[in-house]
Tab-separated table of C-alpha atoms in Angstrom:
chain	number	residue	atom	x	y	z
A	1	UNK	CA	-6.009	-11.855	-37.327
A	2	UNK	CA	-6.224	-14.614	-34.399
A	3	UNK	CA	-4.678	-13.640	-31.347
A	4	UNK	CA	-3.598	-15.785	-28.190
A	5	UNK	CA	-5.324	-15.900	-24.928
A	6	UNK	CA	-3.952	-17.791	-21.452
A	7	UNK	CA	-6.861	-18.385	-19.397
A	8	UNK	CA	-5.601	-18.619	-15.975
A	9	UNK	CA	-7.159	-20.073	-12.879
A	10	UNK	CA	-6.412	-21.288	-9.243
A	11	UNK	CA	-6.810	-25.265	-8.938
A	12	UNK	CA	-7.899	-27.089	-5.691
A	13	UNK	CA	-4.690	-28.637	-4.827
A	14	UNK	CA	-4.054	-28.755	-0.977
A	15	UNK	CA	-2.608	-27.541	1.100
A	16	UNK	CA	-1.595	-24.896	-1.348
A	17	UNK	CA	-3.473	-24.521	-4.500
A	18	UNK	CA	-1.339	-24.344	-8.083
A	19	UNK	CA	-2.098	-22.492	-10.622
A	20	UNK	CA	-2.809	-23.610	-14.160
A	21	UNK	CA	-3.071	-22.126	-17.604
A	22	UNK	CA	-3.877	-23.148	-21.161
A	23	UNK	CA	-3.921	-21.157	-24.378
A	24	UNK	CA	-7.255	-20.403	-26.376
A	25	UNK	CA	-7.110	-19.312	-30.148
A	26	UNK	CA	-9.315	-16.164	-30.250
A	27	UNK	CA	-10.559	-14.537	-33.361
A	28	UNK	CA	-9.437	-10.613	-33.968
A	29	UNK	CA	-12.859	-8.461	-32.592
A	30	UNK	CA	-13.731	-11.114	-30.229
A	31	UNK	CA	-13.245	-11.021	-26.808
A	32	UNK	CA	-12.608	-14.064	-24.343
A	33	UNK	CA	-15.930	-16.235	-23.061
A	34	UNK	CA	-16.467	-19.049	-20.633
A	35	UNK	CA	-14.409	-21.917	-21.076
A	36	UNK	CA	-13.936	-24.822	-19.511
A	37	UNK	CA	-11.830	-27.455	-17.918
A	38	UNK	CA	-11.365	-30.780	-17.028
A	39	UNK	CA	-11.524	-31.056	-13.096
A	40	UNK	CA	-10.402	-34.058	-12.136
A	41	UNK	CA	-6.914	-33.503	-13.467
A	42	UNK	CA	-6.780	-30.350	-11.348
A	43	UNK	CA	-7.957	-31.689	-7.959
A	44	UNK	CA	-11.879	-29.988	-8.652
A	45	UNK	CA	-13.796	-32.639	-9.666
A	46	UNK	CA	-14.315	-36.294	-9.747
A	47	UNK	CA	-13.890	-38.291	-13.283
A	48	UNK	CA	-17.244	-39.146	-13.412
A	49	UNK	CA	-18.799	-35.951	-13.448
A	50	UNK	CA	-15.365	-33.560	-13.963
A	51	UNK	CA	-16.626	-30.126	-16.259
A	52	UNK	CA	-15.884	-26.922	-14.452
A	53	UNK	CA	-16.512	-23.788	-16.238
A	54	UNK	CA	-13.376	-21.038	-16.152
A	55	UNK	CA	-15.197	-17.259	-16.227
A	56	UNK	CA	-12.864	-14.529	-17.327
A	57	UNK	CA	-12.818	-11.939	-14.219
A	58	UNK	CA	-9.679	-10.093	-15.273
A	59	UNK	CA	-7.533	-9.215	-18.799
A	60	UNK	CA	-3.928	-7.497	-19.358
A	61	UNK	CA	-1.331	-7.610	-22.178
A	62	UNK	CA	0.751	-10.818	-22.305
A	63	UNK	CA	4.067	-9.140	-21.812
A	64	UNK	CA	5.641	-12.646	-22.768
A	65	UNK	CA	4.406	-13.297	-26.158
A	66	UNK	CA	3.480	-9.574	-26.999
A	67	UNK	CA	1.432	-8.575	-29.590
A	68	UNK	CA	-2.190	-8.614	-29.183
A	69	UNK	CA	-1.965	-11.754	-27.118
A	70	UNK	CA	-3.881	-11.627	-23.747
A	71	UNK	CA	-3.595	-13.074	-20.229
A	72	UNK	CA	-7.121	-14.283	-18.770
A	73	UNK	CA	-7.506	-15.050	-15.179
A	74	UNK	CA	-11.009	-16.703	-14.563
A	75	UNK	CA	-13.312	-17.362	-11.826
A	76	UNK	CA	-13.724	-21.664	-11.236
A	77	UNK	CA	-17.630	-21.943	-11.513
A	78	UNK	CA	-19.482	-25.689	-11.340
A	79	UNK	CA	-21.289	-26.124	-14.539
A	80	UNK	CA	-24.717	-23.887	-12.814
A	81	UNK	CA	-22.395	-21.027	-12.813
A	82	UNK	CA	-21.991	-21.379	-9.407
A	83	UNK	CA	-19.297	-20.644	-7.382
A	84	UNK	CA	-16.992	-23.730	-7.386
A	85	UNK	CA	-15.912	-24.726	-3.884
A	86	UNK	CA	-12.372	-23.810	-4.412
A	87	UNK	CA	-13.656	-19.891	-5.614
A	88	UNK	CA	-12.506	-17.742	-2.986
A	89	UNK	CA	-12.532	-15.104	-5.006
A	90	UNK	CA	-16.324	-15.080	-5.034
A	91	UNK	CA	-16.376	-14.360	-1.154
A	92	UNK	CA	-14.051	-11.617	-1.769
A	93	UNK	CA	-15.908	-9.935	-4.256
A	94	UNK	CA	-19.186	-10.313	-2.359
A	95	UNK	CA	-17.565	-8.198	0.891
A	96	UNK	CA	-16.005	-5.850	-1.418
A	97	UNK	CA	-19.457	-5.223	-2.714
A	98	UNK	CA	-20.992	-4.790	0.620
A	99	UNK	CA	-18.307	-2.181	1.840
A	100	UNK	CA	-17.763	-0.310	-1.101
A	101	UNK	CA	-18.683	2.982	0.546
A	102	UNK	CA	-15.369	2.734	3.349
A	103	UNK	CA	-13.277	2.184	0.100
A	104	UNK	CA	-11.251	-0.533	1.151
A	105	UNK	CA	-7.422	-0.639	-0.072
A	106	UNK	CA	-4.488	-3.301	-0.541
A	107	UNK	CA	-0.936	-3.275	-0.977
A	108	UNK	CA	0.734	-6.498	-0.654
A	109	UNK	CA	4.388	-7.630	-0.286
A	110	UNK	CA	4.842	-10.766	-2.185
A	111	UNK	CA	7.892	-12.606	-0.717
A	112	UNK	CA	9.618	-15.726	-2.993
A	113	UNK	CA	12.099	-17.987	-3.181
A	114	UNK	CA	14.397	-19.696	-5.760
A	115	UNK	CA	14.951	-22.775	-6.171
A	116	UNK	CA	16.979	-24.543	-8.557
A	117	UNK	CA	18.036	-28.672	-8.015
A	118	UNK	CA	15.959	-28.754	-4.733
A	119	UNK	CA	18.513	-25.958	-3.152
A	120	UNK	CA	17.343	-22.353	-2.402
A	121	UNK	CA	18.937	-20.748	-6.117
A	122	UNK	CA	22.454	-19.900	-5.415
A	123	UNK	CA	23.199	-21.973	-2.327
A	124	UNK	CA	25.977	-24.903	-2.650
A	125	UNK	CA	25.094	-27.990	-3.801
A	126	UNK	CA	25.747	-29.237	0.491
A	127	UNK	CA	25.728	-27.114	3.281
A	128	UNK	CA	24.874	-23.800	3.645
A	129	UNK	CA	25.633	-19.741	2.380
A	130	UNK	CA	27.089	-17.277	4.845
A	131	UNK	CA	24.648	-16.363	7.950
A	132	UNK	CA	21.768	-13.978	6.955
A	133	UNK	CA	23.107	-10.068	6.802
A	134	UNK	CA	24.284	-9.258	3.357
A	135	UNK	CA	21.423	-10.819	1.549
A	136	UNK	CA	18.369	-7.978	2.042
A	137	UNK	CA	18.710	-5.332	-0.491
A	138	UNK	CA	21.903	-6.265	-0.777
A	139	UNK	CA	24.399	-6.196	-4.378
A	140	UNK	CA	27.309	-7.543	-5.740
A	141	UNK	CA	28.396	-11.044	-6.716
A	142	UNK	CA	27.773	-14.565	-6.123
A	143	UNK	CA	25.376	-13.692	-3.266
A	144	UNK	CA	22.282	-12.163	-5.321
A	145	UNK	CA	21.079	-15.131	-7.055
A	146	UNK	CA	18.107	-14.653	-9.006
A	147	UNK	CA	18.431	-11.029	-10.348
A	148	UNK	CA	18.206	-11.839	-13.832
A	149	UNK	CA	14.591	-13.361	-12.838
A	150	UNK	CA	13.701	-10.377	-10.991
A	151	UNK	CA	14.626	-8.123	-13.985
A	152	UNK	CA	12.397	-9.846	-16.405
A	153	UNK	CA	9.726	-10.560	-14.121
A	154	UNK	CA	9.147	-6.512	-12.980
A	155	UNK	CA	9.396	-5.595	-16.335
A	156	UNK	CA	6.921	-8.043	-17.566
A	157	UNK	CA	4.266	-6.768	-14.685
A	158	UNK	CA	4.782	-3.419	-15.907
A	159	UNK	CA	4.279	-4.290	-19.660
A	160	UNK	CA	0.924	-6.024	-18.761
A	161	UNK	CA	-0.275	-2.997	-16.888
A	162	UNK	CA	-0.038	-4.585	-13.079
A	163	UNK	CA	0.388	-2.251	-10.220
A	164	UNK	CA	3.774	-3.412	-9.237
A	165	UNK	CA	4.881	-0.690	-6.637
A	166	UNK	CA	8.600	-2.110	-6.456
A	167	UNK	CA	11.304	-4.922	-5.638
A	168	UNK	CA	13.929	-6.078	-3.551
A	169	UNK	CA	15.868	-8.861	-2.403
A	170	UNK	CA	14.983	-10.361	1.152
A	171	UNK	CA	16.937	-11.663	4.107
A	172	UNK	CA	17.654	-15.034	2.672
A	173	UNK	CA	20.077	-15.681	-0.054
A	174	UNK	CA	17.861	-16.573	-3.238
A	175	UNK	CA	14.859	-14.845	-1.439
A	176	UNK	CA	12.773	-11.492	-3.312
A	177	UNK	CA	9.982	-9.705	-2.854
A	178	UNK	CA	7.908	-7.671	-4.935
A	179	UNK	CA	4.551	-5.631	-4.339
A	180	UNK	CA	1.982	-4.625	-5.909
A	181	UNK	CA	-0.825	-2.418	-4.700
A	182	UNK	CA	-2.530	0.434	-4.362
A	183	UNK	CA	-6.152	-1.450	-4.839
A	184	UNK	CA	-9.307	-2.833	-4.196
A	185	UNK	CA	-10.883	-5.931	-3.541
A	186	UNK	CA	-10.698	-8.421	-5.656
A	187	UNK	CA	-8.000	-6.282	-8.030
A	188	UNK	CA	-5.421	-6.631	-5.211
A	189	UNK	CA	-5.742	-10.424	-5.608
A	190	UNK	CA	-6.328	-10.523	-8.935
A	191	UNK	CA	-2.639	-8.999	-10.158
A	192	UNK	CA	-1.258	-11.025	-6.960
A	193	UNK	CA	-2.306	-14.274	-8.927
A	194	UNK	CA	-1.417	-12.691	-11.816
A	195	UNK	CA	2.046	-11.384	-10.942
A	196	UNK	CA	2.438	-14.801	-9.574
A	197	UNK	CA	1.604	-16.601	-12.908
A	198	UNK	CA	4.329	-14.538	-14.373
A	199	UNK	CA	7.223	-15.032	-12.221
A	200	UNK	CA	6.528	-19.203	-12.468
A	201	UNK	CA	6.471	-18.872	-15.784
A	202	UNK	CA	9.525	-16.525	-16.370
A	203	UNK	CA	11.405	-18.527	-13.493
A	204	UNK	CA	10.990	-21.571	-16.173
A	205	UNK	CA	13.144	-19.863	-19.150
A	206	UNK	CA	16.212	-20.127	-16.326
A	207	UNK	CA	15.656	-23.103	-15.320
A	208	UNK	CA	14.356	-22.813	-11.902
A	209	UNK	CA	11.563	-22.880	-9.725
A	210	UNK	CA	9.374	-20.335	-7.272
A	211	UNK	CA	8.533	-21.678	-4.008
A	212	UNK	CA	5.897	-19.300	-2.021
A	213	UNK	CA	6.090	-21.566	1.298
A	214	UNK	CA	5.936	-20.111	4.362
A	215	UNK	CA	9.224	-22.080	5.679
A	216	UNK	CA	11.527	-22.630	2.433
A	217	UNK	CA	14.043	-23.393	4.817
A	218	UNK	CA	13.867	-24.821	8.248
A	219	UNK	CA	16.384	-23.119	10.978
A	220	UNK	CA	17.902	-20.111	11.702
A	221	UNK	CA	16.772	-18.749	8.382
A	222	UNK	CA	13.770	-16.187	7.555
A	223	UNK	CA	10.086	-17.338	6.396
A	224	UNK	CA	8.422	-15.848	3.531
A	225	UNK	CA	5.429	-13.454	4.115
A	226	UNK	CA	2.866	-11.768	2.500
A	227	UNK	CA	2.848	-8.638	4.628
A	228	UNK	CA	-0.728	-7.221	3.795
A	229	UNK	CA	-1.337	-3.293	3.884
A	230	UNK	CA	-4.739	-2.243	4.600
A	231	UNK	CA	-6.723	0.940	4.502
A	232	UNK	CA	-10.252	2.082	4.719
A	233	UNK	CA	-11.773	6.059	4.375
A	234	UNK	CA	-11.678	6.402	7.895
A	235	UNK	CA	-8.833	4.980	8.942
A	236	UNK	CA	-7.492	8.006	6.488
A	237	UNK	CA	-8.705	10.488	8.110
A	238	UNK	CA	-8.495	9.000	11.654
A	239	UNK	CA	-6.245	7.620	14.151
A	240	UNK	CA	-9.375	6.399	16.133
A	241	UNK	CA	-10.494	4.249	12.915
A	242	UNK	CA	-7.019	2.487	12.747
A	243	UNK	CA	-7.008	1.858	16.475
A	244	UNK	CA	-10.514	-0.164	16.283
A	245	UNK	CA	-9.501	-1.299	13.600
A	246	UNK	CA	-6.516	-3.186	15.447
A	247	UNK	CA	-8.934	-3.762	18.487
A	248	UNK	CA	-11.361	-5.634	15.804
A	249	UNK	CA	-8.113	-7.591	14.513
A	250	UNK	CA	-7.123	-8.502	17.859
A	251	UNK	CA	-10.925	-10.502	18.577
A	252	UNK	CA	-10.360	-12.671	15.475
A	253	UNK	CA	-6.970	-13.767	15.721
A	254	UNK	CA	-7.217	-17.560	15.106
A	255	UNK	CA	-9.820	-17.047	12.756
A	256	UNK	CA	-7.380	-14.593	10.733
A	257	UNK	CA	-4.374	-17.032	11.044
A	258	UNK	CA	-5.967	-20.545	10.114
A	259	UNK	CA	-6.675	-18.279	6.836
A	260	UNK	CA	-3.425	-17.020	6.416
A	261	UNK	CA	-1.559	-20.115	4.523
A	262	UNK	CA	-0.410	-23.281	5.431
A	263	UNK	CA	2.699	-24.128	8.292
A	264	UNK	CA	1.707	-20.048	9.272
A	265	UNK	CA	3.432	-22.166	12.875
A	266	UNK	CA	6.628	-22.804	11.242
A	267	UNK	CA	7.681	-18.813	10.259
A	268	UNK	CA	5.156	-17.307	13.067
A	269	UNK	CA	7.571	-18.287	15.708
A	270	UNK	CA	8.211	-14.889	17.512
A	271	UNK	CA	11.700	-14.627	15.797
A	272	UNK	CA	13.040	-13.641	12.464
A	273	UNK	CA	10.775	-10.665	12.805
A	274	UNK	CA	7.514	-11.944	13.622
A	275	UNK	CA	4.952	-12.060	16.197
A	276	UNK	CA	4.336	-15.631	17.835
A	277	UNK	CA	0.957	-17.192	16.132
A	278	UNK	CA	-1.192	-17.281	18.714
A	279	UNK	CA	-0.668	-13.944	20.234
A	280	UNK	CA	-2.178	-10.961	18.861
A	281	UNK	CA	-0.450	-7.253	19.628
A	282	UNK	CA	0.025	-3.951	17.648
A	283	UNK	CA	3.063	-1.120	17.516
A	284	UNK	CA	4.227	1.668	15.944
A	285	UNK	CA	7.353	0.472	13.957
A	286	UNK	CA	7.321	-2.829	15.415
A	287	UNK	CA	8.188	-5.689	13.312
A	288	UNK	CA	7.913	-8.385	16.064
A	289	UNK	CA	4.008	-7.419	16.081
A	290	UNK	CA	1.322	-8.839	14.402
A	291	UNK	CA	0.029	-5.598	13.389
A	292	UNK	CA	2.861	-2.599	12.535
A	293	UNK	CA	1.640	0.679	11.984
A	294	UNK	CA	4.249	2.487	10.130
A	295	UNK	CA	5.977	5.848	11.696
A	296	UNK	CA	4.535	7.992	9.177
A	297	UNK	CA	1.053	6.679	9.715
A	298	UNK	CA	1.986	7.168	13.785
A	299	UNK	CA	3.498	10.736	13.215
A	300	UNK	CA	0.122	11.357	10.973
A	301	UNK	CA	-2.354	10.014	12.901
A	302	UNK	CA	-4.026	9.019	10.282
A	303	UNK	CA	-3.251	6.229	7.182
A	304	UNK	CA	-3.034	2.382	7.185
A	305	UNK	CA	-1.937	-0.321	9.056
A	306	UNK	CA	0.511	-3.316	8.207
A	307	UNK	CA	-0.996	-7.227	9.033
A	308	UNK	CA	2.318	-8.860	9.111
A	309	UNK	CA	0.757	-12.264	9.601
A	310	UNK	CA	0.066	-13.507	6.034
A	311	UNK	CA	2.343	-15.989	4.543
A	312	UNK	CA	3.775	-15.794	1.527
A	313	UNK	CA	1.763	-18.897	0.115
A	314	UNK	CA	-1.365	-16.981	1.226
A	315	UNK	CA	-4.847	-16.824	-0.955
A	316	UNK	CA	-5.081	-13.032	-1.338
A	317	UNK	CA	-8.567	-13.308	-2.276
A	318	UNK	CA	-9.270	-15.155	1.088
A	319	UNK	CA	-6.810	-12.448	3.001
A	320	UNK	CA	-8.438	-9.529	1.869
A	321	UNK	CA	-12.164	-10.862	2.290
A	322	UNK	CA	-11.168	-11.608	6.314
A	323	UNK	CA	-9.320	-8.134	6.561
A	324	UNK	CA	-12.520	-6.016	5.073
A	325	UNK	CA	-15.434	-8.679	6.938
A	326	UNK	CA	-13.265	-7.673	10.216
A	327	UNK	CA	-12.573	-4.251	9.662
A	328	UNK	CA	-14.977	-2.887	8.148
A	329	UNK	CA	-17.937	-4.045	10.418
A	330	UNK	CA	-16.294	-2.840	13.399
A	331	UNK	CA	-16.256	0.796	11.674
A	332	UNK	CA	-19.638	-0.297	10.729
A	333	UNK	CA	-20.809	-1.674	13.966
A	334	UNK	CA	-21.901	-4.789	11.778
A	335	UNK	CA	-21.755	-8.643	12.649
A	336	UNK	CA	-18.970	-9.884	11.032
A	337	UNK	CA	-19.361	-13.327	9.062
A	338	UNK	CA	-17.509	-16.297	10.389
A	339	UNK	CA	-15.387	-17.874	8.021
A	340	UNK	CA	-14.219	-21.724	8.518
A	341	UNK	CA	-10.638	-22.267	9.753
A	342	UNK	CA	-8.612	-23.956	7.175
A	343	UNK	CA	-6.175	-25.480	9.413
A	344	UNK	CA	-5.579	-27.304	12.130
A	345	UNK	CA	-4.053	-24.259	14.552
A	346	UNK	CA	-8.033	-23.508	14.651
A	347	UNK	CA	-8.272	-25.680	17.714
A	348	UNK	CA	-5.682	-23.746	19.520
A	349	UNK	CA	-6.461	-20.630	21.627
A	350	UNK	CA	-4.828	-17.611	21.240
A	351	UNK	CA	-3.834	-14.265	23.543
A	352	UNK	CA	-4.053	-10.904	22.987
C-alpha cells in the first residue's frame, strides 16, 4: 500500500528563509529519492534555468497524518548535486565531520510567537496586555494564549521521534519556547527545522500564525532567542576547555553575530536579559552575558556553556557550524575558517 511522504526543505527567501513542503506518493517497500523543485517560485533559481534537486538528509513518522506516512527534510542541491547556495546545512555537516573526535553537542531553546490578525495571539485587538511578569511559565486564564498549540505541537514532536527536551511559556504574552537537544551536528538542526515545520503547520488548524523574529514586538517587551547550548569532550571533563572555549568565542564576536539572524540589534540591546551586540563577556549565572555558564556547570567545573546570542529566527545549521569551527579549533589549536557576515552589523566593531 502507497504511503505519504512531505519532503521538506529551507527556501532562499531573505532575510529569513521559509520553509516549504509538498507531498510525494511513495510505493509500500520503497523508500524516498531525490526530487525536485521548481526554484524560481522559492527565491533559488531564475525561470530560465529554475530545477533544484531536494536530497532526503533526514526521516521521522508524520505524527499529523499517522500511519506509515513520513516527513522528509532534504538537502537543496543545484542539478550537479552540488551544494545549492542557500545549503547551509552542507557547511555544517562538513565541520561536524572534521571534529567528530571532540564529540560536539547541541541543545537549543526555540523561542516563538503567536500571532493571530497581525496581533501577538491573545493581545486586544488595540493597545496592549498587562506589563510583562505573569506571562513566563505562568497559568491560568485569558493570559496563556496559545496552549492548545503548544499541546499538540509537543505531542506531535514526540510521536515523530524528535528530541524535544521540554516547554514553557516565555516572558511575553503569546510567547513559548520549546527545546530540543541532546545532539550532534547537523541532527540538532535537522529536528530544529523539523520541529519548526510542525508547529507552522499545527499553528494553521487554529487559525494562527508563528513568527520566529527576533523583535515580534518593538518596546519594552522581550525578543525571541534561540539560546544555543554547546558542549565538546573536553569541555566535559574540564573547566580549562570551557574557559578557552569562551576566550575563542570572545575573538569572533561579529563574525558569530552577523550569523546569528536578522535585526540580532533590535533584541541584543543590553536589556530584557541580554548582552549588548557588540560586546562580548561571559558569567556564571549571568543572563545579561553573551555567554552564561550555568551554576551547575560552575559548581562542577566541568559541562557546557550557554551562547545566549542566537535569535530565535536563527539558521541552526549555520549556528552550530560557527560554534564547532570556533570551538573546536581552539581546543584543537587549528585555524578556524572564516565565514562571510550576513549582515550589515559586520562593518561595526565590537568589545570584549
Amino acid at each position: 500500500m502507497s504511503f505519504q511522504a512531505e519532503y521538506i526543505w529551507i527556501d532562499g527567501t531573505e532575510p529569513e528563509p521559509l520553509l516549504r513542503s509538498k507531498t510525494r506518493i511513495i510505493k509500500d517497500g520503497k523508500e524516498p529519492e531525490i526530487w525536485g523543485f521548481d526554484g524560481s517560485s522559492t527565491n533559488q533559481a531564475p525561470g530560465s534555468n529554475s530545477d533544484c534537486v531536494l536530497r532526503p538528509v533526514f526521516t521521522c513518522p508524520d505524527p499529523i497524518r499517522g500511519g506509515d506516512n513520513i516527513l522528509v527534510l532534504c538537502e537543496v542541491e543545484l542539478t550537479d548535486f552540488t551544494p545549492h547556495p542557500t545549503n547551509t546545512r552542507a557547511k555544517a555537516r562538513e565541520l561536524a565531520e572534521k571534529y567528530a573526535d571532540f564529540s560536539p553537542n547541541f541543545g537549543i531553546e526555540q523561542e516563538y510567537t503567536f500571532f493571530q490578525n497581525g496581533r501577538p495571539l491573545g493581545w486586544p485587538a488595540t493597545g496592549f496586555p498587562e506589563p510583562q511578569g505573569p506571562y513566563y511559565c505562568g497559568v491560568g486564564g485569558e493570559k496563556m494564549p496559545g496552549r492548545d498549540i503548544v499541546e499538540k505541537h509537543t505531542q506531535a514532536c514526540i510521536d515523530a521521534g524528535l528530541a524535544i527536551e521540554g516547554t514553557n511559556a516565555e516572558v511575553m504574552m503569546g510567547q513559548w519556547e520549546f527545546q530540543i537537544g541532546v545532539l550532534p551536528a547537523p541532527a540538532i538542526g535537522d529536528q530544529i527545522w523539523v520541529a519548526r515545520w510542525l508547529l507552522h503547520r499545527i499553528a494553521e488548524d487554529f487559525g494562527a500564525s508563528v513568527s520566529f523574529a527576533a523583535k515580534p514586538v518593538a518596546g519594552d517587551w522581550n525578543g525571541a532567542g534561540a539560546h544555543t547550548n554547546f558542549s565538546t569532550k573536553q569541555t566535559m571533563e574540564s573547566w580549562d576547555a570551557i574557559v578557552t572555549c569562551c576566550e575563542a568565542l570572545g575573538t569572533r564576536v561579529m563574525e558569530h553575530v552577523t550569523n546569528y539572524g536578522y535585526g540580532i540589534q533590535d533584541r541584543l540591546t543590553g536589556k530584557h536579559e541580554t548582552a549588548p551586540w557588540n560586546k562580548f563577556s561571559w558569567g556564571d549565572s549571568d543572563r545579561g552575558a553573551s555567554i552564561r555558564i550555568p551554576w551547575a556547570v560552575s559548581k562542577a567545573r566541568k559541562g557546557w556553556l550557554e551562547d545566549r546570542r542566537p535569535n530565535a529566527n536563527m539558521d541552526p545549521y549555520v549556528v552550530s557550524a560557527l560554534m564547532i569551527d570556533t570551538t573546536c579549533s581552539a581546543l584543537a589549536g587549528d585555524k578556524p575558517i572564516l565565514f562571510v557576515p550576513s549582515q550589515a552589523a559586520a562593518t561595526e566593531h565590537a568589545t570584549v
